[in-house]
Short mmCIF file of C-alpha atoms and ligand atoms in Angstrom, two decimals:
data_model
loop_
_atom_site.label_atom_id
_atom_site.label_comp_id
_atom_site.label_asym_id
_atom_site.label_seq_id
_atom_site.Cartn_x
_atom_site.Cartn_y
_atom_site.Cartn_z
CA MET A 1 51.53 -78.67 -50.62
CA GLN A 2 54.42 -77.35 -48.49
CA GLN A 3 56.05 -79.62 -45.94
CA ARG A 4 55.22 -78.72 -42.31
CA MET A 5 58.02 -77.32 -40.36
CA LEU A 6 58.33 -77.46 -36.52
CA ILE A 7 58.53 -74.03 -34.79
CA ARG A 8 62.01 -74.72 -33.21
CA GLU A 9 63.38 -74.75 -36.79
CA VAL A 10 61.93 -71.19 -37.51
CA PRO A 11 64.92 -69.17 -36.33
CA SER A 12 67.17 -70.68 -38.96
CA GLN A 13 64.87 -69.61 -41.82
CA ILE A 14 65.22 -65.76 -41.73
CA GLY A 15 64.01 -64.26 -45.02
CA LYS A 16 62.30 -67.60 -46.17
CA GLU A 17 58.63 -68.82 -46.26
CA VAL A 18 57.54 -71.55 -43.65
CA PHE A 19 54.47 -73.63 -43.33
CA LEU A 20 53.28 -74.11 -39.66
CA LYS A 21 50.63 -76.06 -37.95
CA GLY A 22 49.58 -75.40 -34.15
CA TRP A 23 47.54 -74.00 -31.53
CA VAL A 24 47.00 -70.22 -31.10
CA SER A 25 47.88 -69.78 -27.41
CA VAL A 26 46.96 -66.02 -27.32
CA ARG A 27 45.46 -63.53 -29.81
CA ARG A 28 46.19 -59.93 -29.35
CA ASP A 29 44.94 -56.92 -31.37
CA HIS A 30 46.74 -53.82 -31.63
CA GLY A 31 44.89 -51.48 -33.95
CA LYS A 32 44.85 -53.07 -37.41
CA LEU A 33 47.52 -55.50 -36.45
CA VAL A 34 46.64 -58.91 -35.01
CA PHE A 35 49.42 -60.91 -33.17
CA LEU A 36 48.96 -64.54 -32.60
CA ASP A 37 51.28 -66.64 -30.40
CA VAL A 38 51.40 -70.07 -32.23
CA ARG A 39 52.72 -73.09 -30.43
CA ASP A 40 53.31 -76.62 -31.48
CA ARG A 41 55.08 -79.55 -29.85
CA SER A 42 58.53 -77.88 -30.28
CA GLY A 43 58.00 -74.40 -29.12
CA SER A 44 56.02 -71.12 -29.66
CA VAL A 45 56.59 -68.17 -31.96
CA GLN A 46 54.92 -64.83 -32.58
CA VAL A 47 52.93 -64.45 -35.78
CA VAL A 48 51.58 -61.02 -37.10
CA VAL A 49 48.79 -60.48 -39.49
CA LEU A 50 49.21 -57.16 -41.34
CA PRO A 51 46.27 -55.38 -42.95
CA ASN A 52 47.64 -55.78 -46.40
CA HIS A 53 47.50 -59.61 -45.84
CA LEU A 54 43.88 -59.58 -44.44
CA ASP A 55 42.40 -60.92 -47.73
CA SER A 56 44.46 -64.20 -47.64
CA CYS A 57 44.29 -64.30 -43.84
CA ALA A 58 40.70 -63.48 -43.39
CA ALA A 59 40.23 -66.52 -41.21
CA VAL A 60 41.94 -64.60 -38.51
CA HIS A 61 38.81 -62.78 -37.75
CA GLU A 62 37.39 -65.94 -36.30
CA VAL A 63 40.65 -66.95 -34.47
CA ARG A 64 40.37 -67.25 -30.77
CA ASN A 65 42.68 -68.41 -28.02
CA GLU A 66 43.35 -72.14 -28.59
CA THR A 67 42.00 -72.09 -32.30
CA ILE A 68 43.97 -74.70 -34.34
CA VAL A 69 45.49 -73.19 -37.44
CA SER A 70 47.95 -73.74 -40.20
CA LEU A 71 49.74 -70.83 -41.79
CA VAL A 72 52.35 -69.79 -44.50
CA GLY A 73 54.35 -66.96 -43.35
CA ARG A 74 57.83 -65.22 -44.00
CA VAL A 75 60.30 -65.23 -41.11
CA ASN A 76 61.49 -61.73 -40.18
CA GLU A 77 64.31 -60.78 -37.84
CA ARG A 78 62.93 -58.67 -35.06
CA PRO A 79 64.43 -55.33 -34.41
CA ALA A 80 67.08 -55.39 -31.69
CA ASN A 81 64.90 -53.59 -29.23
CA ALA A 82 62.10 -55.86 -29.81
CA LYS A 83 64.03 -59.34 -29.32
CA LYS A 84 62.78 -61.37 -26.45
CA GLU A 85 65.94 -62.60 -24.70
CA GLY A 86 66.16 -66.16 -23.58
CA GLU A 87 63.37 -67.28 -25.80
CA LEU A 88 64.18 -69.80 -28.61
CA THR A 89 62.23 -67.90 -31.17
CA GLY A 90 62.45 -64.48 -29.30
CA GLY A 91 64.74 -62.98 -32.19
CA VAL A 92 62.12 -63.76 -35.00
CA GLU A 93 58.67 -62.96 -35.89
CA ILE A 94 56.47 -64.45 -38.69
CA GLU A 95 54.42 -62.30 -41.16
CA ALA A 96 51.48 -64.38 -42.04
CA LEU A 97 50.74 -64.70 -45.74
CA GLU A 98 47.96 -67.29 -45.56
CA LEU A 99 45.84 -68.56 -42.60
CA THR A 100 43.67 -71.34 -42.38
CA ILE A 101 41.52 -72.66 -39.32
CA LEU A 102 41.99 -76.30 -38.85
CA ALA A 103 39.69 -76.75 -35.92
CA LYS A 104 38.10 -74.47 -33.34
CA GLY A 105 36.04 -74.93 -30.18
CA GLU A 106 32.33 -75.44 -30.11
CA GLU A 107 32.18 -73.37 -26.92
CA ASP A 108 34.24 -70.90 -25.01
CA LEU A 109 37.19 -72.44 -23.02
CA PRO A 110 36.05 -73.24 -19.43
CA ILE A 111 39.54 -72.07 -18.28
CA ASP A 112 42.04 -69.48 -19.58
CA VAL A 113 45.36 -71.14 -20.60
CA SER A 114 46.85 -68.23 -22.14
CA SER A 115 48.80 -66.65 -19.23
CA SER A 116 52.45 -67.96 -18.60
CA ASP A 117 51.29 -69.30 -15.13
CA LEU A 118 47.93 -71.30 -14.90
CA ASP A 119 46.33 -69.76 -11.75
CA VAL A 120 43.58 -72.16 -11.15
CA ASN A 121 42.86 -74.40 -7.97
CA LEU A 122 43.59 -78.20 -8.16
CA ASP A 123 40.00 -79.30 -8.69
CA THR A 124 39.35 -76.98 -11.53
CA LEU A 125 42.84 -78.02 -13.08
CA LEU A 126 41.79 -81.77 -12.95
CA ASN A 127 38.18 -81.17 -13.85
CA ASN A 128 39.06 -79.58 -17.17
CA ARG A 129 42.15 -81.74 -17.78
CA THR A 130 42.01 -81.93 -21.57
CA VAL A 131 42.08 -78.10 -21.56
CA SER A 132 44.69 -77.67 -18.77
CA LEU A 133 47.00 -80.02 -20.47
CA ARG A 134 47.27 -77.64 -23.36
CA HIS A 135 49.32 -75.39 -21.08
CA PRO A 136 53.01 -75.53 -21.83
CA LYS A 137 53.92 -75.53 -18.05
CA ILE A 138 51.59 -78.55 -17.45
CA GLN A 139 52.88 -80.37 -20.37
CA ALA A 140 56.29 -79.98 -18.98
CA ILE A 141 55.36 -82.17 -16.13
CA PHE A 142 54.48 -85.09 -18.40
CA LYS A 143 57.65 -84.55 -20.66
CA LEU A 144 59.65 -85.05 -17.64
CA TYR A 145 57.56 -87.92 -16.50
CA SER A 146 58.26 -89.55 -19.93
CA LEU A 147 61.97 -89.07 -19.33
CA LEU A 148 61.59 -90.56 -15.94
CA LEU A 149 60.15 -93.81 -17.58
CA ALA A 150 62.85 -93.88 -20.30
CA GLY A 151 65.59 -93.02 -17.59
CA TYR A 152 64.71 -95.76 -15.36
CA ASP A 153 64.23 -98.23 -18.19
CA GLN A 154 67.73 -97.34 -19.45
CA ALA A 155 69.32 -97.49 -16.03
CA CYS A 156 67.75 -100.96 -15.22
CA ARG A 157 68.90 -102.38 -18.56
CA LYS A 158 72.40 -101.01 -17.98
CA GLU A 159 72.57 -103.20 -14.87
CA GLU A 160 71.26 -106.17 -16.81
CA PHE A 161 67.81 -106.06 -15.24
CA VAL A 162 65.01 -107.93 -17.52
CA GLU A 163 61.83 -105.97 -17.93
CA ILE A 164 58.76 -107.87 -17.10
CA LYS A 165 55.01 -107.32 -17.00
CA THR A 166 53.06 -109.11 -14.37
CA PRO A 167 49.23 -109.49 -13.84
CA LYS A 168 47.19 -106.91 -12.11
CA ILE A 169 44.28 -109.21 -11.42
CA LEU A 170 45.10 -111.45 -8.57
CA SER A 171 43.47 -113.99 -6.48
CA SER A 172 44.80 -112.85 -3.25
CA ALA A 173 46.11 -109.30 -1.81
CA THR A 174 49.90 -109.04 -1.88
CA GLU A 175 50.75 -106.38 0.73
CA GLY A 176 48.44 -107.31 3.55
CA GLY A 177 46.36 -104.53 5.37
CA ALA A 178 42.97 -103.47 4.05
CA ASN A 179 43.99 -100.95 1.19
CA PHE A 180 43.10 -103.45 -1.65
CA PHE A 181 40.28 -103.30 -4.15
CA LYS A 182 38.18 -106.29 -4.38
CA ILE A 183 36.71 -107.02 -7.89
CA LYS A 184 34.10 -109.32 -9.34
CA TYR A 185 35.82 -111.88 -11.61
CA PHE A 186 33.20 -113.81 -13.37
CA ASP A 187 31.91 -115.99 -10.58
CA ARG A 188 34.68 -115.41 -8.17
CA GLU A 189 36.31 -112.46 -6.18
CA ALA A 190 39.67 -111.10 -7.25
CA TYR A 191 41.99 -108.35 -6.05
CA LEU A 192 43.59 -105.56 -7.92
CA ALA A 193 47.39 -105.65 -7.55
CA GLN A 194 48.72 -103.59 -4.50
CA SER A 195 52.24 -104.15 -6.07
CA PRO A 196 54.00 -106.72 -8.35
CA GLN A 197 55.56 -107.97 -5.27
CA PHE A 198 55.15 -111.73 -5.57
CA TYR A 199 55.79 -112.06 -9.28
CA LYS A 200 58.97 -109.87 -9.29
CA GLN A 201 60.29 -112.03 -6.48
CA ALA A 202 59.37 -115.14 -8.86
CA GLY A 203 61.11 -113.30 -11.68
CA ALA A 204 64.27 -112.65 -9.53
CA THR A 205 64.49 -116.32 -8.79
CA VAL A 206 64.70 -117.16 -12.52
CA PHE A 207 66.16 -114.17 -14.29
CA GLU A 208 68.38 -112.93 -11.36
CA ARG A 209 67.26 -109.31 -12.00
CA VAL A 210 64.05 -108.05 -13.19
CA PHE A 211 62.35 -104.68 -13.21
CA GLU A 212 58.76 -103.72 -13.90
CA ILE A 213 56.95 -100.35 -14.76
CA GLY A 214 53.30 -101.04 -14.04
CA SER A 215 50.06 -99.86 -12.45
CA VAL A 216 49.50 -100.31 -8.76
CA PHE A 217 46.01 -100.10 -7.15
CA ARG A 218 45.57 -98.88 -3.51
CA ALA A 219 42.24 -98.36 -1.83
CA GLU A 220 43.74 -95.69 0.58
CA PRO A 221 40.63 -93.91 1.87
CA HIS A 222 42.55 -90.76 2.84
CA PHE A 223 43.20 -87.33 1.08
CA THR A 224 46.73 -86.27 1.21
CA SER A 225 49.17 -84.51 -1.21
CA ARG A 226 50.95 -87.88 -1.64
CA HIS A 227 48.46 -90.48 -2.10
CA VAL A 228 46.36 -91.61 -5.06
CA ASN A 229 44.43 -94.82 -5.59
CA GLU A 230 46.08 -95.81 -8.80
CA TYR A 231 49.71 -95.04 -9.53
CA VAL A 232 52.60 -96.29 -11.60
CA GLY A 233 55.24 -98.24 -9.70
CA LEU A 234 58.84 -98.56 -10.69
CA ASP A 235 59.90 -101.96 -9.26
CA GLY A 236 63.08 -103.82 -9.27
CA GLU A 237 64.17 -107.24 -7.78
CA MET A 238 67.67 -108.83 -7.62
CA ALA A 239 69.03 -112.11 -6.58
CA PHE A 240 72.19 -113.38 -5.13
CA ILE A 241 72.63 -110.54 -2.70
CA GLU A 242 74.71 -110.64 0.37
CA GLY A 243 72.21 -108.49 2.29
CA VAL A 244 70.03 -105.35 2.10
CA GLU A 245 72.97 -103.11 1.62
CA ASP A 246 73.45 -104.63 -1.78
CA VAL A 247 69.97 -103.54 -2.61
CA MET A 248 70.29 -100.05 -1.35
CA ALA A 249 73.64 -99.58 -3.47
CA MET A 250 71.79 -100.73 -6.67
CA LEU A 251 68.78 -98.46 -5.90
CA GLU A 252 71.09 -95.52 -5.44
CA LYS A 253 72.89 -96.18 -8.52
CA ILE A 254 69.79 -96.61 -10.61
CA MET A 255 68.35 -93.39 -9.14
CA PHE A 256 71.45 -91.33 -9.99
CA SER A 257 71.43 -92.69 -13.51
CA THR A 258 67.80 -91.94 -13.95
CA PHE A 259 68.27 -88.49 -12.74
CA SER A 260 71.33 -87.95 -14.98
CA PHE A 261 68.87 -88.52 -17.78
CA PHE A 262 66.75 -85.39 -16.76
CA ALA A 263 70.04 -83.37 -16.91
CA LEU A 264 70.59 -84.52 -20.50
CA GLU A 265 67.27 -83.94 -21.91
CA GLY A 266 64.90 -82.24 -19.53
CA GLU A 267 66.51 -78.77 -18.93
CA ILE A 268 63.91 -76.67 -20.44
CA GLU A 269 61.02 -78.42 -18.71
CA LEU A 270 63.06 -78.42 -15.31
CA ASN A 271 63.62 -74.56 -15.78
CA ARG A 272 60.00 -73.81 -16.04
CA TYR A 273 59.50 -74.99 -12.36
CA ALA A 274 62.79 -73.76 -11.29
CA GLY A 275 63.32 -77.39 -10.61
CA HIS A 276 66.83 -78.47 -9.67
CA LEU A 277 68.50 -81.91 -9.89
CA PRO A 278 69.51 -83.48 -6.44
CA PRO A 279 73.36 -83.45 -5.84
CA GLN A 280 74.67 -87.02 -6.46
CA VAL A 281 76.42 -87.51 -3.13
CA ALA A 282 76.47 -90.98 -1.34
CA ILE A 283 73.00 -91.36 0.36
CA PRO A 284 73.11 -91.56 3.97
CA ARG A 285 71.71 -94.68 5.59
CA ILE A 286 70.19 -94.15 9.00
CA ARG A 287 68.48 -96.92 11.13
CA LEU A 288 64.87 -95.94 11.79
CA SER A 289 65.60 -96.08 15.75
CA GLU A 290 68.41 -93.54 15.28
CA ALA A 291 66.18 -91.41 13.00
CA LEU A 292 63.61 -91.37 15.74
CA ARG A 293 66.28 -90.53 18.44
CA LEU A 294 67.36 -87.53 16.19
CA LEU A 295 63.63 -86.22 15.79
CA LYS A 296 63.38 -86.34 19.66
CA GLU A 297 66.76 -84.69 20.23
CA GLU A 298 66.85 -82.11 17.37
CA TYR A 299 63.20 -81.30 16.87
CA GLY A 300 61.68 -82.42 20.19
CA LYS A 301 59.32 -84.63 18.31
CA GLU A 302 57.81 -87.80 20.18
CA VAL A 303 56.73 -90.70 18.11
CA GLU A 304 54.22 -93.51 18.48
CA ASN A 305 54.78 -97.15 17.90
CA GLU A 306 58.31 -96.85 16.72
CA ASP A 307 57.07 -95.34 13.57
CA ILE A 308 57.76 -92.31 11.69
CA ASP A 309 54.93 -90.02 10.26
CA GLY A 310 54.85 -87.66 7.39
CA GLU A 311 56.14 -84.86 9.54
CA GLY A 312 59.04 -86.83 10.88
CA GLU A 313 60.06 -87.70 7.35
CA ARG A 314 60.12 -84.17 6.37
CA MET A 315 62.26 -83.16 9.56
CA ILE A 316 64.79 -86.03 8.90
CA SER A 317 65.07 -85.04 5.33
CA GLU A 318 65.78 -81.47 6.46
CA TYR A 319 68.23 -82.64 8.90
CA VAL A 320 70.15 -84.99 6.47
CA SER A 321 70.16 -82.20 3.79
CA LYS A 322 71.89 -79.69 6.09
CA LYS A 323 74.11 -82.22 7.64
CA TYR A 324 75.26 -84.28 4.60
CA GLY A 325 74.15 -82.22 1.63
CA SER A 326 71.96 -84.95 0.41
CA ASP A 327 68.35 -84.67 -0.71
CA PHE A 328 67.83 -88.35 -0.30
CA VAL A 329 67.99 -90.60 2.85
CA PHE A 330 67.65 -94.32 3.39
CA LEU A 331 65.88 -95.12 6.72
CA THR A 332 66.74 -98.75 7.50
CA HIS A 333 65.69 -101.59 9.80
CA TYR A 334 61.88 -101.10 10.41
CA PRO A 335 60.42 -103.13 13.16
CA ALA A 336 58.90 -106.37 12.00
CA ALA A 337 55.38 -105.22 13.08
CA LEU A 338 55.52 -102.54 10.45
CA ARG A 339 56.63 -104.63 7.48
CA PRO A 340 54.94 -107.20 5.42
CA PHE A 341 55.42 -110.96 6.08
CA TYR A 342 58.02 -111.34 3.27
CA SER A 343 60.48 -109.12 4.81
CA MET A 344 63.71 -110.76 6.00
CA PRO A 345 64.01 -110.29 9.77
CA SER A 346 67.44 -108.94 11.30
CA ALA A 347 69.40 -111.10 13.42
CA ASP A 348 67.80 -109.93 16.42
CA GLY A 349 64.27 -110.77 15.38
CA LYS A 350 62.77 -107.48 16.24
CA TYR A 351 63.75 -105.49 13.16
CA THR A 352 63.84 -106.20 9.50
CA GLU A 353 66.41 -105.92 6.75
CA THR A 354 64.26 -103.26 4.97
CA PHE A 355 64.40 -99.59 4.10
CA ASP A 356 62.43 -96.59 3.00
CA LEU A 357 64.11 -94.07 0.70
CA LEU A 358 62.99 -90.45 1.23
CA PHE A 359 63.51 -87.57 -1.36
CA ARG A 360 63.00 -84.09 -0.05
CA GLY A 361 60.78 -85.11 2.75
CA VAL A 362 58.64 -87.70 1.27
CA GLU A 363 58.94 -91.60 1.02
CA ILE A 364 59.61 -92.35 -2.61
CA ALA A 365 60.46 -96.02 -2.25
CA SER A 366 60.38 -99.00 -0.08
CA GLY A 367 62.36 -102.17 -0.34
CA GLY A 368 64.41 -104.72 1.55
CA GLN A 369 65.64 -108.19 1.64
CA ARG A 370 63.07 -110.89 1.41
CA ILE A 371 62.79 -114.24 3.27
CA HIS A 372 63.81 -116.82 0.65
CA GLU A 373 63.69 -120.00 2.76
CA TYR A 374 60.41 -121.90 2.50
CA ARG A 375 60.05 -122.89 6.23
CA MET A 376 60.85 -119.48 7.54
CA LEU A 377 58.44 -117.79 5.18
CA VAL A 378 55.50 -120.26 6.12
CA ASP A 379 56.27 -119.29 9.85
CA SER A 380 56.37 -115.59 9.01
CA ILE A 381 52.91 -115.89 7.10
CA ARG A 382 51.55 -117.36 10.22
CA ARG A 383 52.91 -114.95 12.57
CA LYS A 384 51.09 -112.26 10.78
CA GLY A 385 47.99 -114.37 11.43
CA LEU A 386 47.53 -115.28 7.74
CA ASP A 387 46.86 -118.81 6.27
CA PRO A 388 49.78 -120.17 4.28
CA GLU A 389 47.20 -122.06 2.13
CA GLN A 390 46.15 -118.76 0.75
CA PHE A 391 49.72 -118.23 -0.56
CA ARG A 392 50.19 -121.71 -2.23
CA ASP A 393 51.39 -120.43 -5.56
CA TYR A 394 53.55 -117.90 -4.18
CA LEU A 395 55.09 -120.38 -1.70
CA ASP A 396 55.85 -122.64 -4.86
CA VAL A 397 58.60 -120.04 -5.74
CA PHE A 398 60.41 -121.19 -2.50
CA ARG A 399 59.26 -124.79 -2.13
CA TYR A 400 61.79 -125.63 -4.80
CA GLY A 401 64.57 -123.47 -3.60
CA ALA A 402 65.33 -119.64 -4.25
CA PRO A 403 68.47 -117.58 -3.82
CA ALA A 404 68.78 -114.67 -1.46
CA HIS A 405 67.13 -111.71 -2.94
CA GLY A 406 65.49 -108.29 -2.41
CA GLY A 407 64.41 -105.29 -4.17
CA TRP A 408 62.39 -102.00 -4.18
CA GLY A 409 59.26 -100.41 -5.28
CA LEU A 410 59.38 -96.73 -6.26
CA GLY A 411 56.31 -94.39 -6.57
CA SER A 412 57.02 -92.72 -10.04
CA GLU A 413 54.56 -89.81 -9.59
CA ARG A 414 56.10 -88.90 -6.11
CA ILE A 415 59.36 -88.62 -7.71
CA ILE A 416 58.11 -85.97 -10.21
CA GLN A 417 56.09 -84.19 -7.47
CA LYS A 418 59.32 -83.71 -5.58
CA LEU A 419 61.56 -82.93 -8.34
CA LEU A 420 59.30 -80.06 -9.46
CA GLY A 421 57.94 -79.16 -6.06
CA LEU A 422 54.32 -79.69 -6.99
CA GLY A 423 51.88 -79.16 -4.19
CA SER A 424 49.88 -82.37 -4.84
CA ILE A 425 50.97 -85.70 -6.37
CA LYS A 426 47.72 -85.44 -8.45
CA GLU A 427 49.32 -82.84 -10.68
CA ALA A 428 51.86 -85.43 -11.77
CA LEU A 429 49.18 -87.86 -13.01
CA LEU A 430 47.32 -87.18 -16.21
CA TYR A 431 43.97 -88.39 -14.93
CA PRO A 432 44.32 -89.11 -11.25
CA ARG A 433 42.04 -91.24 -9.26
CA ASP A 434 41.24 -90.55 -5.65
CA VAL A 435 38.42 -91.45 -3.33
CA LYS A 436 36.07 -88.98 -4.93
CA ARG A 437 37.54 -88.87 -8.43
CA LEU A 438 36.89 -91.37 -11.08
CA THR A 439 36.49 -88.86 -13.98
CA PRO A 440 37.76 -87.49 -16.24
P1 LIG B 1 54.99 -99.57 -0.41
O1 LIG B 1 53.68 -100.06 -0.15
O2 LIG B 1 55.80 -98.63 0.37
O3 LIG B 1 56.03 -100.97 -0.89
O4 LIG B 1 55.00 -98.75 -1.87
C1 LIG B 1 56.18 -98.58 -2.64
C2 LIG B 1 56.04 -96.97 -3.01
O5 LIG B 1 54.92 -96.80 -3.87
C3 LIG B 1 54.61 -95.51 -3.50
N1 LIG B 1 53.17 -95.32 -3.02
C4 LIG B 1 52.19 -94.59 -3.59
N2 LIG B 1 52.27 -93.61 -4.36
C5 LIG B 1 51.09 -92.78 -4.60
N3 LIG B 1 49.87 -93.21 -3.96
C6 LIG B 1 49.93 -94.27 -3.12
N4 LIG B 1 48.68 -94.62 -2.51
C7 LIG B 1 51.07 -94.93 -2.90
N5 LIG B 1 51.35 -96.02 -1.93
C8 LIG B 1 52.59 -96.34 -2.20
C9 LIG B 1 55.46 -94.78 -2.61
C10 LIG B 1 56.07 -96.06 -2.02
O6 LIG B 1 57.34 -95.79 -1.44
N6 LIG B 1 56.09 -104.16 -2.44
C11 LIG B 1 56.57 -103.11 -1.66
C12 LIG B 1 57.83 -102.48 -2.23
C13 LIG B 1 59.12 -103.49 -2.22
O7 LIG B 1 59.42 -103.74 -1.13
O8 LIG B 1 59.80 -103.86 -3.17
C14 LIG B 1 55.71 -101.99 -1.68
O9 LIG B 1 54.58 -101.88 -2.28
O10 LIG B 1 56.53 -94.18 -3.28
#
């Protein structure tokens, strides 16, 4: 039995026989010739079945788009006028000598994945996920996503962060508000983690620097292009900081290092979306109150409750991009009323030592310095109308002394969404969950 070869190796095999396995993306019949575009994980190549090989390739009669085949074929150089410029295998064609069907569909495909752009609406794309994922342009999203996870991991380790995994079934909600899922836990109630907040803080007080890549559950009842109900958070937390500036500096470093990883390995995938990497210029830091003033002055936009909405975030990003040439911006010093109880208040007591990081118009991270003094934390819990008794275990982290610390939580799918310019965050999840969608 011949050894399987990957399609990316084919161009170096001119004149030789190769053995391939893969999917038939498209079948085209031209008179007595049958052309098959065959793809595997490494690329795609054109195969031709000539009439004189029809005996050994009789299976071709049953080949449809997306049939899974193996084949033995001879690699021929294409005539100069038939070469496809810019394609890895555009200079060669395989003359099939033997063709076998490995698997074929029971039914016709629910959607056509043979064209270079998959032209279906979001619901159709997601309802038929196992088929839509066969499309190379859709696969590119998840290859880049995989690079994001690897890049973040490497960037954190380079800065001596220790990777931790924290429980997702909790006895109390972490982030406050009402967007938590309550679940039945034997004879008690429990909550799905809205973030690893408490445990990563505990981690930072022991290991100094920790990071986590983990699932986050949010019972957001709304439909937007940037919310889902289960996402993967890229969290970080670090101790012995002088202030929130140290946290922003570290997040900036880790972001740029992560994005450099795309440049090294994700070029083909980025090109499929005409996606471009953000310039690595120092990320501007603007106080939220200043951003709100700019919105009013530059865009005539009034705001409510000293908060910024989605439209305001888009406008500020646009402003910063024009003025500073940065695709990122840190908005800092959110009012205490808008932030969770664990946020360190600023000296004036009205604002907090917190930030949001915007990327191309969307918030991709929140973070800040945390309260690390026990008494202050108990007071802050009370001021939010909560009962410190409910946070007994979390308070233990501070009861015995904790260093000054802070960190961030990034939404991984939003990064990919904005990097590739996807219309909805849901395109960046293999199997997204929203208010209506619990399958596939
Ligand atoms: P926050 O609630 O702002 O902060 O969440 C952090 C980041 O997570 C992403 N995100 C979401 N992504 C998709 N769907 C959602 N429903 C959703 N909600 C949030 C966003 C957001 O910026 N514990 C703090 C972080 C910290 O201070 O360390 C927290 O969870 O990109």
